Short mmCIF file of C-alpha atoms and ligand atoms in Angstrom, two decimals:
data_model
loop_
_atom_site.label_atom_id
_atom_site.label_comp_id
_atom_site.label_asym_id
_atom_site.label_seq_id
_atom_site.Cartn_x
_atom_site.Cartn_y
_atom_site.Cartn_z
CA MET A 14 94.22 106.24 89.08
CA MET A 15 94.02 103.13 91.30
CA GLY A 16 91.94 105.06 93.83
CA PHE A 17 89.40 105.75 91.10
CA PHE A 18 89.37 102.06 90.15
CA ASP A 19 89.06 100.95 93.80
CA GLN A 20 85.99 103.14 94.29
CA PHE A 21 84.09 101.07 91.73
CA ALA A 22 85.69 97.65 92.16
CA LEU A 23 85.58 97.29 95.95
CA PRO A 24 81.77 97.49 96.48
CA LEU A 25 81.34 94.96 93.67
CA LEU A 26 83.93 92.58 95.07
CA HIS A 27 82.47 92.88 98.59
CA SER A 28 79.04 91.88 97.30
CA ILE A 29 80.23 88.40 96.30
CA ASP A 30 81.77 85.43 98.11
CA ALA A 31 85.30 86.26 99.36
CA GLU A 32 87.14 83.48 97.52
CA ARG A 33 85.34 84.24 94.27
CA ALA A 34 86.17 87.91 94.66
CA HIS A 35 89.82 86.98 95.16
CA ASN A 36 89.86 84.75 92.08
CA MET A 37 88.22 87.51 90.03
CA THR A 38 90.85 89.98 91.18
CA VAL A 39 93.70 87.67 90.17
CA PHE A 40 91.96 86.95 86.86
CA ALA A 41 91.64 90.69 86.17
CA LEU A 42 95.27 91.33 87.08
CA GLU A 43 96.30 88.55 84.69
CA ARG A 44 94.44 90.01 81.75
CA ALA A 45 93.56 93.68 82.17
CA PRO A 46 95.96 96.37 80.94
CA LEU A 47 97.28 98.06 84.06
CA PRO A 48 98.52 101.60 84.63
CA ALA A 49 102.23 101.62 85.49
CA ALA A 50 102.88 103.06 88.95
CA PRO A 51 104.93 106.27 89.06
CA ALA A 52 108.68 105.75 89.57
CA ASP A 53 109.61 105.32 93.22
CA ASP A 54 111.28 108.08 95.21
CA PRO A 55 115.00 107.18 95.45
CA LEU A 56 114.69 107.62 99.26
CA LEU A 57 112.77 104.32 99.31
CA ALA A 58 115.40 102.24 97.47
CA LEU A 59 117.33 99.69 99.47
CA ASN A 60 119.61 96.68 99.11
CA VAL A 61 118.66 93.77 101.37
CA PHE A 62 119.80 90.12 101.21
CA GLY A 63 122.01 91.27 98.31
CA LEU A 64 118.89 92.20 96.28
CA ASP A 65 117.90 95.65 95.00
CA PHE A 66 114.42 96.79 96.07
CA PRO A 67 112.94 99.98 94.52
CA ASN A 68 110.83 100.34 97.68
CA PRO A 69 110.35 98.29 100.87
CA LEU A 70 106.67 97.33 100.40
CA GLY A 71 105.93 93.78 99.21
CA MET A 72 102.90 91.64 98.50
CA ALA A 73 102.73 88.92 101.17
CA ALA A 74 102.44 85.21 100.35
CA GLY A 75 98.97 83.77 99.75
CA PHE A 76 97.65 86.38 97.33
CA ASP A 77 99.38 84.88 94.30
CA LYS A 78 99.68 81.23 95.30
CA ASP A 79 100.33 79.95 91.76
CA ALA A 80 102.61 82.71 90.46
CA ARG A 81 100.00 84.06 88.05
CA VAL A 82 100.52 87.80 88.54
CA PRO A 83 103.98 88.74 89.82
CA ASP A 84 104.54 91.29 87.04
CA ALA A 85 101.12 92.90 87.49
CA LEU A 86 101.87 93.38 91.20
CA LEU A 87 105.30 94.88 90.50
CA GLN A 88 103.72 97.15 87.91
CA LEU A 89 101.16 98.34 90.45
CA GLY A 90 104.01 99.61 92.60
CA PHE A 91 104.99 96.83 94.98
CA GLY A 92 108.75 96.76 95.55
CA PHE A 93 108.66 92.96 95.55
CA THR A 94 106.22 90.08 95.61
CA GLU A 95 106.19 86.61 97.13
CA VAL A 96 104.42 83.79 95.30
CA GLY A 97 103.10 80.66 97.04
CA THR A 98 102.92 78.83 99.30
CA ILE A 99 103.76 76.21 96.67
CA THR A 100 103.88 72.48 97.46
CA PRO A 101 105.56 69.84 95.28
CA ARG A 102 102.30 68.25 94.12
CA PRO A 103 99.06 70.11 93.34
CA GLN A 104 96.46 69.88 96.13
CA PRO A 105 92.92 71.21 96.47
CA GLY A 106 93.13 72.59 100.03
CA ASN A 107 90.30 72.50 102.55
CA ALA A 108 86.56 72.44 101.88
CA LYS A 109 84.82 75.73 100.96
CA PRO A 110 83.90 78.19 102.35
CA ARG A 111 87.41 78.84 103.64
CA LEU A 112 87.92 82.60 103.32
CA PHE A 113 85.99 85.14 105.41
CA ARG A 114 86.02 88.94 105.61
CA LEU A 115 85.58 90.59 108.99
CA HIS A 116 84.29 93.95 107.77
CA GLU A 117 83.87 95.62 111.15
CA ASP A 118 87.25 94.46 112.39
CA ARG A 119 89.04 94.99 109.08
CA GLY A 120 90.35 91.45 109.33
CA VAL A 121 90.36 88.24 107.32
CA ILE A 122 90.12 84.60 108.41
CA ASN A 123 91.36 81.91 106.05
CA ARG A 124 91.69 78.17 106.28
CA PHE A 125 92.77 77.49 102.70
CA GLY A 126 95.25 74.73 103.56
CA PHE A 127 97.80 75.34 100.79
CA ASN A 128 95.50 75.01 97.78
CA ASN A 129 97.88 75.32 94.83
CA ASN A 130 98.80 73.83 91.48
CA GLY A 131 102.18 72.49 92.54
CA HIS A 132 105.81 73.15 91.65
CA ALA A 133 105.73 72.35 87.93
CA ALA A 134 102.91 74.76 87.08
CA ALA A 135 104.44 77.64 89.04
CA ARG A 136 107.88 76.95 87.60
CA SER A 137 106.70 77.18 84.01
CA ARG A 138 105.00 80.54 84.73
CA LEU A 139 108.02 81.95 86.53
CA LEU A 140 110.33 80.81 83.74
CA THR A 141 108.41 82.78 81.14
CA ARG A 142 108.72 86.04 83.12
CA HIS A 143 112.20 85.51 84.58
CA MET A 144 114.07 87.84 82.23
CA ARG A 145 111.83 90.77 83.22
CA GLY A 146 113.63 91.08 86.56
CA GLY A 147 112.15 92.49 89.76
CA VAL A 148 112.26 90.77 93.15
CA VAL A 149 109.97 87.73 93.13
CA GLY A 150 110.35 85.44 96.15
CA VAL A 151 109.08 81.86 96.24
CA ASN A 152 107.35 80.66 99.41
CA ILE A 153 107.73 76.88 99.78
CA GLY A 154 105.79 74.37 101.85
CA ALA A 155 104.90 70.71 102.27
CA ASN A 156 102.00 68.69 100.88
CA LYS A 157 99.34 67.79 103.46
CA ASP A 158 99.89 64.03 102.97
CA SER A 159 103.68 64.20 102.79
CA THR A 160 105.57 61.55 104.76
CA ASP A 161 108.85 63.53 104.71
CA ARG A 162 107.99 67.20 105.00
CA ALA A 163 111.59 68.40 104.93
CA ALA A 164 112.02 66.62 101.58
CA ASP A 165 109.16 68.74 100.17
CA TYR A 166 110.98 71.96 101.13
CA VAL A 167 114.22 70.62 99.64
CA ALA A 168 112.32 69.85 96.42
CA GLY A 169 111.14 73.49 96.43
CA ILE A 170 114.71 74.75 96.61
CA LYS A 171 115.83 72.43 93.80
CA THR A 172 112.89 73.34 91.57
CA PHE A 173 113.14 77.12 91.86
CA ALA A 174 116.83 77.81 92.64
CA ASP A 175 117.49 79.25 89.18
CA ILE A 176 114.50 81.63 89.15
CA ALA A 177 113.53 82.59 92.74
CA SER A 178 114.91 85.93 93.95
CA TYR A 179 114.69 84.50 97.47
CA PHE A 180 113.01 81.61 99.27
CA THR A 181 110.64 81.66 102.21
CA VAL A 182 110.48 78.52 104.31
CA ASN A 183 106.92 78.60 105.58
CA VAL A 184 106.61 76.61 108.81
CA SER A 185 103.87 78.79 110.23
CA SER A 186 100.63 78.32 108.30
CA PRO A 187 97.98 77.16 110.76
CA ASN A 188 95.88 75.28 108.19
CA THR A 189 98.09 72.24 107.50
CA PRO A 190 97.87 69.99 110.56
CA GLY A 191 101.26 69.57 112.24
CA LEU A 192 103.09 72.09 110.01
CA ARG A 193 103.77 74.49 112.87
CA ASP A 194 105.51 71.65 114.76
CA LEU A 195 108.42 72.32 112.39
CA GLN A 196 109.07 75.45 114.50
CA GLN A 197 110.08 73.20 117.38
CA ALA A 198 113.89 73.36 117.88
CA SER A 199 115.08 69.91 116.80
CA ALA A 200 112.65 69.64 113.85
CA LEU A 201 113.54 73.17 112.71
CA ASP A 202 117.25 72.45 113.02
CA GLU A 203 116.97 69.38 110.80
CA LEU A 204 114.72 71.18 108.31
CA LEU A 205 117.01 74.19 107.98
CA ALA A 206 120.10 71.98 107.70
CA ARG A 207 118.59 70.14 104.75
CA VAL A 208 117.13 73.25 103.10
CA LEU A 209 120.34 75.27 103.39
CA ASP A 210 122.40 72.32 102.16
CA ALA A 211 120.19 72.16 99.08
CA ARG A 212 120.55 75.91 98.59
CA ASP A 213 124.34 75.74 98.93
CA PHE A 214 124.51 72.82 96.53
CA ALA A 215 122.44 74.74 93.94
CA ALA A 216 124.69 77.77 94.47
CA GLU A 217 127.68 75.83 93.18
CA ILE A 218 126.35 76.08 89.65
CA GLY A 219 124.01 79.09 89.93
CA PRO A 220 123.26 82.15 92.05
CA ARG A 221 123.13 81.84 95.86
CA ARG A 222 119.51 82.46 96.85
CA PRO A 223 118.67 84.00 100.25
CA VAL A 224 116.55 81.71 102.46
CA LEU A 225 114.12 83.36 104.90
CA LEU A 226 112.16 81.69 107.69
CA LYS A 227 108.52 82.72 108.20
CA ILE A 228 107.17 82.26 111.72
CA ALA A 229 103.84 82.32 113.53
CA PRO A 230 102.82 85.14 115.86
CA ASP A 231 101.56 82.57 118.38
CA LEU A 232 104.95 81.29 119.55
CA ALA A 233 105.63 81.54 123.29
CA MET A 234 108.73 83.59 124.10
CA THR A 235 110.69 80.43 124.98
CA GLY A 236 109.68 79.04 121.57
CA LEU A 237 110.86 82.24 119.91
CA ASP A 238 114.19 81.95 121.79
CA ASP A 239 114.65 78.47 120.26
CA VAL A 240 113.58 79.49 116.74
CA VAL A 241 115.93 82.48 116.62
CA ARG A 242 118.82 80.48 118.11
CA VAL A 243 118.41 77.75 115.49
CA ALA A 244 117.95 80.30 112.68
CA ARG A 245 121.14 82.11 113.74
CA ASP A 246 123.16 78.93 114.22
CA ARG A 247 122.11 77.56 110.85
CA GLY A 248 122.71 80.90 109.15
CA VAL A 249 119.38 81.78 107.53
CA ASP A 250 119.46 85.05 105.58
CA GLY A 251 116.41 86.59 107.24
CA MET A 252 113.07 86.02 108.93
CA ILE A 253 109.49 87.05 108.16
CA VAL A 254 107.33 87.95 111.14
CA SER A 255 104.56 86.91 110.99
CA ASN A 256 101.99 84.55 109.53
CA THR A 257 98.30 84.60 110.57
CA THR A 258 97.23 83.96 114.17
CA LEU A 259 95.07 81.21 115.65
CA SER A 260 94.26 83.53 118.55
CA ARG A 261 91.17 85.76 118.62
CA PRO A 262 91.65 89.12 120.36
CA ASP A 263 88.84 90.09 122.77
CA THR A 264 88.30 93.21 120.70
CA LEU A 265 86.84 91.28 117.71
CA ARG A 266 83.31 92.48 116.95
CA ASP A 267 82.38 90.53 113.80
CA ASP A 268 80.18 87.44 114.25
CA ILE A 269 82.38 85.68 111.74
CA GLY A 270 85.34 85.81 114.16
CA PHE A 271 84.43 82.34 115.44
CA GLU A 272 85.33 80.72 112.09
CA ALA A 273 88.33 78.38 112.33
CA GLY A 274 91.55 79.39 110.58
CA GLY A 275 94.24 82.04 110.62
CA LEU A 276 93.30 85.62 111.42
CA SER A 277 95.05 88.48 109.59
CA GLY A 278 94.57 92.19 108.97
CA ALA A 279 94.10 94.96 111.53
CA PRO A 280 93.34 92.61 114.49
CA LEU A 281 96.78 90.97 113.95
CA PHE A 282 98.78 94.21 113.91
CA ALA A 283 99.69 94.54 117.61
CA LEU A 284 100.50 90.86 118.12
CA ALA A 285 102.62 90.57 114.96
CA THR A 286 104.46 93.84 115.65
CA ARG A 287 105.31 92.73 119.21
CA MET A 288 106.65 89.45 117.81
CA LEU A 289 108.67 91.42 115.27
CA ALA A 290 110.28 93.56 117.99
CA GLN A 291 110.92 90.48 120.15
CA THR A 292 112.56 88.79 117.16
CA PHE A 293 114.65 91.88 116.35
CA ALA A 294 115.93 91.98 119.94
CA ARG A 295 117.02 88.31 119.71
CA VAL A 296 118.56 88.48 116.23
CA GLU A 297 121.03 91.22 117.31
CA GLY A 298 121.58 92.44 113.76
CA GLN A 299 122.69 89.06 112.37
CA PHE A 300 120.15 89.26 109.54
CA PRO A 301 117.30 91.56 108.38
CA LEU A 302 113.60 91.03 109.08
CA ILE A 303 110.44 91.44 107.02
CA GLY A 304 107.50 92.76 109.05
CA VAL A 305 104.00 91.65 108.09
CA GLY A 306 100.61 91.57 109.79
CA GLY A 307 97.95 94.26 109.81
CA VAL A 308 99.74 96.90 107.73
CA ASP A 309 96.91 99.11 106.46
CA SER A 310 98.37 102.65 106.42
CA PRO A 311 101.68 104.54 106.12
CA GLU A 312 101.73 104.80 109.92
CA ALA A 313 101.38 101.03 110.34
CA ALA A 314 104.15 100.43 107.80
CA TRP A 315 106.40 102.97 109.54
CA ALA A 316 105.65 101.32 112.89
CA LYS A 317 106.83 97.97 111.49
CA ILE A 318 110.10 99.58 110.38
CA GLU A 319 110.65 101.18 113.79
CA ALA A 320 109.83 97.81 115.41
CA GLY A 321 112.63 96.14 113.45
CA ALA A 322 111.49 95.51 109.86
CA THR A 323 113.77 96.42 106.97
CA LEU A 324 111.06 95.39 104.50
CA VAL A 325 107.28 95.30 104.98
CA GLN A 326 104.61 93.09 103.42
CA LEU A 327 100.83 93.25 103.40
CA TYR A 328 97.84 91.40 102.07
CA SER A 329 94.57 91.67 104.04
CA ALA A 330 94.28 95.46 104.02
CA LEU A 331 94.01 95.38 100.22
CA VAL A 332 90.63 93.66 100.65
CA PHE A 333 89.28 96.77 102.37
CA GLU A 334 91.43 99.56 100.94
CA GLY A 335 92.11 98.42 97.37
CA MET A 336 95.36 98.71 95.41
CA GLY A 337 95.51 102.50 95.87
CA LEU A 338 96.86 101.72 99.35
CA VAL A 339 100.26 100.82 97.86
CA GLU A 340 100.94 104.34 96.57
CA ARG A 341 99.53 105.90 99.76
CA ILE A 342 101.88 103.88 101.95
CA LYS A 343 104.92 104.67 99.83
CA ALA A 344 104.13 108.40 99.82
CA GLY A 345 103.66 108.24 103.60
CA LEU A 346 107.01 106.51 104.09
CA VAL A 347 108.77 109.23 102.10
CA ALA A 348 107.07 111.85 104.29
CA HIS A 349 108.17 110.03 107.47
CA LEU A 350 111.78 109.91 106.23
CA GLN A 351 111.78 113.56 105.23
CA ALA A 352 110.18 114.70 108.50
CA ARG A 353 113.06 113.04 110.40
CA GLY A 354 115.79 114.17 108.03
CA LEU A 355 116.68 110.55 107.19
CA THR A 356 118.11 109.56 103.82
CA GLN A 357 117.21 105.86 103.82
CA ILE A 358 114.87 103.36 105.47
CA ASP A 359 117.81 101.55 107.13
CA GLU A 360 118.32 104.48 109.49
CA ALA A 361 114.87 104.01 111.04
CA VAL A 362 114.95 100.21 111.40
CA GLY A 363 114.47 99.10 115.00
CA THR A 364 114.49 102.60 116.51
CA ALA A 365 111.32 101.93 118.56
CA VAL A 366 111.92 98.28 119.48
CA SER A 367 111.99 98.99 123.21
CA ASP A 368 108.47 100.49 123.04
CA TRP A 369 107.16 97.13 121.83
CA LEU A 370 108.99 94.80 124.21
C1 FMN B 6 93.82 84.48 102.27
C2 FMN B 6 95.21 84.37 102.81
C3 FMN B 6 96.03 83.34 102.36
C4 FMN B 6 97.34 83.24 102.85
N1 FMN B 6 98.15 82.25 102.38
C5 FMN B 6 99.44 82.19 102.79
C6 FMN B 6 100.32 81.21 102.27
O1 FMN B 6 99.98 80.42 101.40
N2 FMN B 6 101.60 81.19 102.74
C7 FMN B 6 102.05 82.07 103.70
O2 FMN B 6 103.22 82.01 104.08
N3 FMN B 6 101.23 83.02 104.20
C8 FMN B 6 99.95 83.09 103.78
N4 FMN B 6 99.13 84.06 104.28
C9 FMN B 6 99.64 84.96 105.33
C10 FMN B 6 100.11 86.30 104.79
O3 FMN B 6 101.22 86.13 103.93
C11 FMN B 6 100.50 87.24 105.95
O4 FMN B 6 101.59 86.67 106.65
C12 FMN B 6 99.36 87.49 106.93
O5 FMN B 6 98.12 87.54 106.26
C13 FMN B 6 99.53 88.78 107.71
O6 FMN B 6 99.56 89.90 106.84
P1 FMN B 6 98.24 90.83 106.58
O7 FMN B 6 97.65 91.14 107.91
O8 FMN B 6 98.77 92.02 105.86
O9 FMN B 6 97.34 90.00 105.72
C14 FMN B 6 97.81 84.16 103.81
C15 FMN B 6 96.97 85.20 104.25
C16 FMN B 6 95.69 85.31 103.77
C17 FMN B 6 94.81 86.43 104.27
#
């Protein structure tokens, strides 16, 4: 059904400006009646961070920045979705154009800079859908002109603690100047201390929400050592590896590859998967990981799992493959499990880490 839809929608969407095409897609998902995805194979179900996932494939942050379409995405077959990044106050983001498709390379470059409508708008949308259930994470960040960035993340926890399935602390977007400095050990330690304090405080009167840390794929290995040490010492519930990259692999063929911003999609796959395996090796089982970056097929999703991911997210590949990709990946994961005689995803997590190190 979605494959049929993709065949008509994708050429149309590719013929217009990338940001407009994105906005049209979100608009359509908000309003159009959608086919419900078939029920997931029980082999794909898993419990992670104390949450029940019908399948391990999630929509990555950035697609639904303002929490407009979480239910549409769950209905299309995603096992979970992550809204945001959301900042306390609305902000317009960087000047347009700021989103570029790399058709030949099957990649995307964006320099949005956290354009979003702020906490209050997202909260009122999430409140109206809260009783419907499903795993909907909230990705929190800091306003560009904030004088106390950590306070912006704390405000995110306070605002969404009653309705977020989990939180992602995004310190890895390349398009807010200085944001990635929060990955530096002492800044990260202070940030996580304040964020986790706020979470624990909220948990005294409500549910305890898992807090995940999302990192860049451009960290040096010594930087990754520090990040994982701080994350373990502070007791985060998980990590997401990775955000977009500022690097440009030599293999890029598209002219548009020179545009400034974060690169995602197929050209990010190898870098992000190596970072995932390196992170897995350092975490030593203390918490689960979400693998993201360049997942565009069942094989790529399976590779993330074998490189250490318990859950997998994607975004950019949908630009080229359409929503039918979600069902194809899930069917492929079931086939991979069956071919190996495994009864759950957990059994495959991290089994090929050494190949990536
Ligand atoms: C247009 C666009 C906007 C994004 N915005 C965000 C964001 O607001 N917050 C965030 O944590 N990640 C954001 N990301 C990063 C994605 O969540 C993901 O980590 C990255 O794109 C790698 O996955 P992919 O190759 O499947 O796209 C964005 C990615 C794209 C392509």
